[in-house]
Structures are given as C-alpha cells and as structure tokens.
Coordinates of C-alpha atoms and ligand atoms in Angstrom, one line a residue:
X1 CA 39.0 34.4 -21.6
X2 CA 41.8 33.5 -19.3
X3 CA 41.7 30.4 -17.4
X4 CA 44.3 31.5 -14.8
X5 CA 41.8 32.8 -12.3
X6 CA 39.4 29.9 -12.3
X7 CA 39.2 27.1 -9.6
X8 CA 39.9 24.3 -12.0
X9 CA 43.2 26.0 -13.3
X10 CA 44.4 27.0 -9.7
X11 CA 43.9 23.2 -8.5
X12 CA 45.3 21.9 -11.7
X13 CA 48.3 24.1 -11.6
X14 CA 49.0 23.2 -7.6
X15 CA 48.4 19.6 -8.5
X16 CA 50.8 19.5 -11.6
X17 CA 53.6 21.0 -9.5
X18 CA 52.8 18.9 -6.4
X19 CA 51.9 21.9 -4.5
X20 CA 49.2 22.5 -1.7
X21 CA 48.3 26.2 -0.8
X22 CA 50.5 27.2 2.0
X23 CA 48.4 28.6 5.2
X24 CA 51.7 30.3 6.5
X25 CA 52.0 32.3 3.5
X26 CA 48.2 33.3 3.3
X27 CA 47.7 31.5 0.0
X28 CA 44.0 32.0 -1.1
X29 CA 44.0 32.3 -4.6
X30 CA 41.4 34.3 -6.5
X31 CA 39.3 32.3 -8.8
X32 CA 36.5 34.8 -10.2
X33 CA 37.2 36.6 -13.6
X34 CA 34.6 39.1 -12.8
X35 CA 36.3 40.1 -9.5
X36 CA 39.9 40.3 -11.1
X37 CA 38.7 42.6 -13.8
X38 CA 36.8 44.6 -11.1
X39 CA 39.9 45.2 -9.1
X40 CA 42.0 46.2 -12.1
X41 CA 39.3 48.6 -13.2
X42 CA 39.2 50.2 -9.5
X43 CA 43.1 51.0 -10.0
X44 CA 42.3 52.7 -13.4
X45 CA 45.6 51.8 -15.0
X46 CA 47.2 52.7 -18.4
X47 CA 49.9 51.3 -20.6
X48 CA 52.2 54.1 -19.2
X49 CA 51.6 53.1 -15.7
X50 CA 53.8 50.5 -13.6
X51 CA 52.3 48.4 -10.9
X52 CA 53.8 46.8 -7.8
X53 CA 52.1 43.4 -7.1
X54 CA 52.6 41.9 -3.7
X55 CA 52.0 38.1 -3.7
X56 CA 51.5 37.2 -7.3
X57 CA 50.8 33.5 -6.2
X58 CA 49.9 31.6 -9.4
X59 CA 49.6 34.7 -11.5
X60 CA 45.7 35.2 -12.0
X61 CA 45.9 39.1 -11.0
X62 CA 49.3 39.5 -12.6
X63 CA 47.9 38.3 -16.0
X64 CA 45.5 41.1 -16.0
X65 CA 47.8 43.6 -14.8
X66 CA 50.4 42.4 -17.5
X67 CA 47.7 43.2 -20.1
X68 CA 46.7 46.6 -18.9
X69 CA 49.9 47.9 -17.4
X70 CA 53.2 49.1 -19.0
X71 CA 55.1 47.0 -16.5
X72 CA 54.6 44.8 -13.4
X73 CA 57.3 44.3 -10.7
X74 CA 55.7 41.5 -8.3
X75 CA 57.4 40.2 -4.9
X76 CA 56.7 36.6 -4.0
X77 CA 58.2 35.0 -0.9
X78 CA 57.2 31.4 -1.8
X79 CA 60.0 30.1 -4.4
X80 CA 57.7 26.9 -5.1
X81 CA 55.5 29.1 -6.9
X82 CA 58.1 30.6 -9.4
X83 CA 57.8 27.9 -11.9
X84 CA 54.1 27.6 -12.2
X85 CA 53.8 31.5 -12.1
X86 CA 56.3 31.9 -15.1
X87 CA 54.7 29.2 -17.0
X88 CA 51.4 30.9 -16.5
X89 CA 52.7 34.3 -17.5
X90 CA 54.0 32.8 -21.1
X91 CA 53.8 35.4 -23.6
X92 CA 54.4 38.5 -21.5
X93 CA 57.6 40.1 -21.3
X94 CA 56.6 43.2 -19.4
X95 CA 57.0 41.9 -15.7
X96 CA 59.7 41.0 -13.2
X97 CA 59.2 38.6 -10.5
X98 CA 61.2 39.1 -7.2
X99 CA 61.5 36.4 -5.0
X100 CA 61.7 37.9 -1.6
X101 CA 59.7 38.9 1.5
X102 CA 58.1 42.3 0.7
X103 CA 58.5 43.3 4.2
X104 CA 62.4 43.0 3.6
X105 CA 62.6 44.4 -0.1
X106 CA 64.3 47.9 -0.7
X107 CA 61.1 49.0 -2.9
X108 CA 62.7 52.5 -3.4
X109 CA 65.8 51.2 -4.9
X110 CA 63.7 48.5 -6.9
X111 CA 61.4 51.4 -8.1
X112 CA 64.3 53.2 -9.4
X113 CA 65.9 50.2 -11.2
X114 CA 62.6 48.7 -12.7
X115 CA 59.8 51.5 -13.0
X116 CA 61.6 54.5 -14.0
X117 CA 59.9 56.7 -16.8
X118 CA 56.4 55.5 -15.9
X119 CA 53.6 58.1 -15.6
X120 CA 52.3 56.7 -12.2
X121 CA 53.5 53.6 -9.8
X122 CA 50.5 51.8 -8.2
X123 CA 50.3 48.9 -5.8
X124 CA 47.7 46.2 -6.7
X125 CA 47.5 43.2 -4.8
X126 CA 45.4 40.5 -3.2
X127 CA 47.4 40.6 0.1
X128 CA 48.4 38.0 2.3
X129 CA 46.0 38.8 5.2
X130 CA 48.4 37.8 8.0
X131 CA 50.8 40.7 7.4
X132 CA 48.3 43.3 5.9
X133 CA 49.0 46.1 8.4
X134 CA 52.8 46.0 8.2
X135 CA 52.8 46.0 4.5
X136 CA 50.6 49.0 4.2
X137 CA 52.1 51.0 7.2
X138 CA 55.6 50.1 6.1
X139 CA 55.0 51.3 2.5
X140 CA 53.3 54.4 3.3
X141 CA 55.9 55.6 5.8
X142 CA 58.6 55.1 3.7
X143 CA 57.3 58.0 1.4
X144 CA 58.0 55.9 -1.9
X145 CA 56.8 57.5 -5.0
X146 CA 53.7 55.4 -5.3
X147 CA 50.4 57.2 -6.0
X148 CA 47.6 54.8 -5.5
X149 CA 47.0 51.3 -3.7
X150 CA 44.3 49.0 -4.7
X151 CA 44.4 46.2 -2.2
X152 CA 42.3 43.3 -1.4
X153 CA 42.3 42.4 2.4
X154 CA 40.1 41.1 5.2
X155 CA 36.8 42.9 5.4
X156 CA 37.1 44.1 9.1
X157 CA 40.6 45.3 8.3
X158 CA 39.3 47.3 5.4
X159 CA 36.5 48.8 7.5
X160 CA 39.0 49.7 10.1
X161 CA 41.2 51.4 7.4
X162 CA 38.3 53.3 6.3
X163 CA 36.8 54.2 9.6
X164 CA 35.4 57.5 10.3
X165 CA 35.3 59.4 13.8
X166 CA 32.6 58.4 15.9
X167 CA 32.2 54.9 14.6
X168 CA 33.3 51.5 15.8
X169 CA 35.7 51.1 13.0
X170 CA 37.6 54.1 13.9
X171 CA 40.9 53.7 15.4
X172 CA 44.7 54.4 15.5
X173 CA 44.9 52.6 12.0
X174 CA 42.2 54.6 10.3
X175 CA 44.1 57.6 11.4
X176 CA 47.6 56.4 10.3
X177 CA 46.4 55.5 6.9
X178 CA 43.9 58.7 6.5
X179 CA 46.9 61.1 7.4
X180 CA 48.7 59.9 4.1
X181 CA 45.6 59.0 1.7
X182 CA 42.0 59.2 1.2
X183 CA 40.9 55.7 1.7
X184 CA 37.7 54.3 0.2
X185 CA 36.3 50.5 0.4
X186 CA 35.3 49.9 -3.1
X187 CA 34.2 46.2 -3.3
X188 CA 32.9 43.7 -0.8
X189 CA 34.2 40.1 -1.7
X190 CA 32.6 36.6 -0.3
X191 CA 35.2 34.1 0.8
X192 CA 33.5 31.7 -1.7
X193 CA 35.8 33.4 -4.7
X194 CA 39.0 31.9 -3.4
X195 CA 40.7 28.5 -3.2
X196 CA 41.1 27.4 -0.6
X197 CA 38.2 29.6 0.9
X198 CA 39.6 31.8 3.9
X199 CA 37.7 32.1 7.1
X200 CA 36.8 35.4 6.6
X201 CA 34.9 37.7 4.1
X202 CA 37.2 40.2 2.0
X203 CA 37.2 43.7 0.7
X204 CA 39.1 45.8 -1.9
X205 CA 40.4 49.1 -0.5
X206 CA 41.6 51.9 -2.6
X207 CA 44.1 54.4 -1.1
X208 CA 44.8 57.6 -3.2
X209 CA 48.0 59.0 -1.5
X210 CA 48.1 62.8 -1.0
X211 CA 50.5 64.8 -3.2
X212 CA 50.3 67.3 -0.3
X213 CA 48.7 66.1 2.9
X214 CA 46.1 68.6 4.0
X215 CA 47.3 68.3 7.5
X216 CA 51.0 67.8 8.7
X217 CA 52.5 66.9 12.2
X218 CA 55.7 68.4 13.3
X219 CA 57.0 64.6 13.6
X220 CA 55.1 61.6 12.1
X221 CA 56.8 59.2 14.6
X222 CA 55.5 61.0 17.3
X223 CA 51.9 61.3 15.9
X224 CA 51.9 57.5 15.4
X225 CA 52.9 57.2 19.0
X226 CA 50.1 59.3 20.0
X227 CA 47.5 57.5 17.9
X228 CA 48.6 54.2 19.5
X229 CA 48.6 55.7 23.0
X230 CA 45.2 57.3 22.8
X231 CA 43.3 54.2 21.5
X232 CA 45.1 51.6 23.8
X233 CA 41.6 51.1 25.5
X234 CA 38.7 52.4 23.4
X235 CA 36.3 52.6 26.2
X236 CA 38.6 54.6 28.3
X237 CA 38.7 58.5 28.2
X238 CA 41.6 60.2 26.4
X239 CA 42.9 61.3 29.7
X240 CA 43.0 57.9 31.2
X241 CA 44.9 56.4 27.9
X242 CA 47.3 59.3 27.9
X243 CA 48.5 59.1 31.4
X244 CA 49.6 55.3 30.7
X245 CA 52.3 56.7 28.7
X246 CA 52.9 60.3 29.7
X247 CA 53.3 62.2 33.0
X248 CA 49.9 63.2 34.8
X249 CA 50.5 67.0 35.2
X250 CA 52.2 67.1 31.8
X251 CA 48.6 65.7 30.4
X252 CA 46.6 67.8 32.7
X253 CA 48.3 70.9 31.4
X254 CA 48.4 69.9 27.7
X255 CA 44.8 69.2 27.6
X256 CA 44.0 72.4 29.1
X257 CA 46.1 74.2 26.8
X258 CA 44.7 72.7 23.7
X259 CA 41.2 73.1 25.1
X260 CA 40.5 69.4 24.9
X261 CA 38.0 68.0 27.4
X262 CA 39.8 65.3 29.4
X263 CA 36.7 63.1 29.7
X264 CA 36.3 62.7 26.0
X265 CA 37.0 59.5 24.4
X266 CA 39.6 59.2 21.3
X267 CA 36.9 58.1 18.9
X268 CA 35.4 61.7 19.2
X269 CA 38.8 63.4 18.2
X270 CA 39.7 64.1 14.7
X271 CA 43.1 64.1 12.8
X272 CA 43.6 67.8 13.3
X273 CA 42.9 67.3 17.3
X274 CA 45.6 64.3 17.3
X275 CA 48.1 66.4 15.5
X276 CA 47.9 69.3 18.0
X277 CA 48.5 66.7 20.8
X278 CA 51.3 65.3 19.0
X279 CA 52.9 68.6 18.0
X280 CA 52.4 69.8 21.8
X281 CA 54.6 66.7 22.6
X282 CA 57.1 67.2 20.1
X283 CA 57.6 70.6 21.1
X284 CA 58.2 69.9 24.8
X285 CA 60.7 67.1 24.2
Ligands
LIG1 N1 47.7 37.0 -6.0 C1 47.2 35.8 -6.1 C2 45.8 35.8 -6.2 O1 45.0 36.8 -6.2 O2 45.4 34.6 -6.6 C3 47.7 35.2 -4.4 C4 47.1 36.1 -3.5 S1 47.4 35.1 -2.0 C5 46.2 35.8 -0.9 C6 49.0 35.9 -1.1 C7 50.2 35.8 -1.9 O3 51.2 36.4 -1.2 C8 50.6 34.2 -2.1 O4 51.0 34.1 -3.3 C9 52.0 34.5 -0.9 O5 52.7 33.2 -1.2 C10 52.3 35.7 -1.1 N2 53.1 36.1 0.3 C11 52.8 35.9 1.4 N3 53.7 36.5 2.2 C12 54.5 37.3 1.6 C13 55.5 38.2 1.6 N4 56.0 38.4 2.8 N5 56.3 38.9 0.6 C14 55.6 38.6 -0.4 N6 54.8 37.6 -0.9 C15 54.2 36.9 0.1

C-alpha cells in the first residue's frame, strides 16, 4: 500500500521540504487511502482515459490516478510543492504537472496538446475550496471536451450543486450546473481525513456532462443572468426579484405571456421555466 496518502507521510514530506500547508491556497491534504480509492472508483477510470487533476498537492490522489488512468495532467499553483510532488511520483511516466493557476490556464489548448487520443477526459480533484464555484462554472462554460467531473468540495457547496426544486439547497448554482450535467453527491467525507483538518465537512460530487443537453436556452449568458437575478433574495417573490433588474411593465407582461404567477418564489420553478424567461428576454433585446 502507498504511503503518500497518510498523515505521517504528509507531515514528513512537508517537514523534509521545510514547508507548512498554505491556508491561502486551500491546502488540506487527504490522508485516507480508503477515501482516495473511493474517489477514483467513483470516477470509473480506465487506462484509455486521461485525467485532469486540479491541485495535486503532495500527490496522494495523483498517485492513484497515475496507476489507473492512461495519463494525468495536473495543475498546481504552489511552486514550493513541485519538488516533493515529483519525488513522490517517482516511477510514473504518465503525468505532466503544470505550475499554473487553474483559473488562468488555457485548458482547451492543453487538452489538445497533452490528452489527444484518449477515450475520455475526466476531471478528478480534491479542490481548493476557496475557488470551488469559479473552477466548476469556468470549466463547464468553456464547452471543453470533458465528459465527467469527480470532485471533493465543502459539503454545503455539494448540497447546493445537487439541490432540487423546493428544497433549501436549490439556487442559481444548482441550476447553472444541472443545465450542463447531471449532479450527484456520492460520498460524504469527515474533516478528520485531512491534514490540516479544515473547519468544514466535505463531500464528493460526480457530474456527468450531457452530450446533448435535454434543455437549451437561446443564450447561455442571458440564462445565467436570469438565474442570478431570480435568486438574489430567496424569500422574495419572483416578481420582486425580477423588477430589481428589469423594467416593471416588461416583467408584468412577460410573466403574463409565460403564464407564470408573479407571487411564486424562484425555488418553485424548474429549469424549463427559467429557460422560458431567459428566451423571452433574449428575444425582446
Ligand atoms: N490533491 C491534494 C490532496 O488531495 O491531498 C491536495 C488538495 S488541496 C485541498 C488543494 C490543492 O490545490 C493544493 O495543492 C493547492 O496548492 C492547490 N491550488 C490552490 N489554488 C489553486 C489554483 N488556483 N490553481 C491550481 N492549484 C491550486
């Protein structure tokens, strides 16, 4: 069994390289072999698949990914981790570490350069929690050739991403993501399996991106704008949220034409309703 994903190893590796985990980069290293194995099982990877990992850290997840996948392309922002990471991955030849902020990377170009010819490209990552939402929305909105995402994140964010209508977790983020992919929370993870332990519990979410989305808005950007505007204040009615951003008489006419009650709350509407609002606005612009 590998030693990389254990508390002793992480502490030793940091100490040996005179490092401490950096809070500003969301560094909480996974130290549970069982959880590492389960994340990779959920991703359902074969040697014909290529993986993008965000934040390999000291390499505990990267090691398992290199064992199971054809190739691993990993983005790590912290240059101090590169040496220990490479040392820990000695023996593997099927990976490439890019020392870059994932939010600034040209992923389309990197997929083209490093991951051509694989059956699938999946993202598998224990995410830096401080940028979970920009990472996921950024990747999904770029229409990249990525079919699946298996990602560890803060439990509350996982609940929101997988939120269903009429529940407290349902919001603009649930809809933005479920517009592009099916979303399932597959594993709840306690804070005790990280070094250092974060202040929150975690969960693993699997997103399977639609080949052909069941519902399509005329303009994705208008849909995202509508979703944000409709959920500005959850307890307000749809009408009262909409008139903050759009002309009152326009909103009156639109809801009448679309047969949507002005007194309903956004959490009662489904994706098809939001798309009809979004398409109405797109057409009138
Ligand atoms: N994968 C490792 C593990 O499971 O033990 C580390 C996960 S740790 C939660 C998040 C990792 O993301 C850290 O290695 C951190 O340095 C890296 N990171 C933080 N911000 C990043 C960014 N903007 N781009 C790329 N990597 C980033």
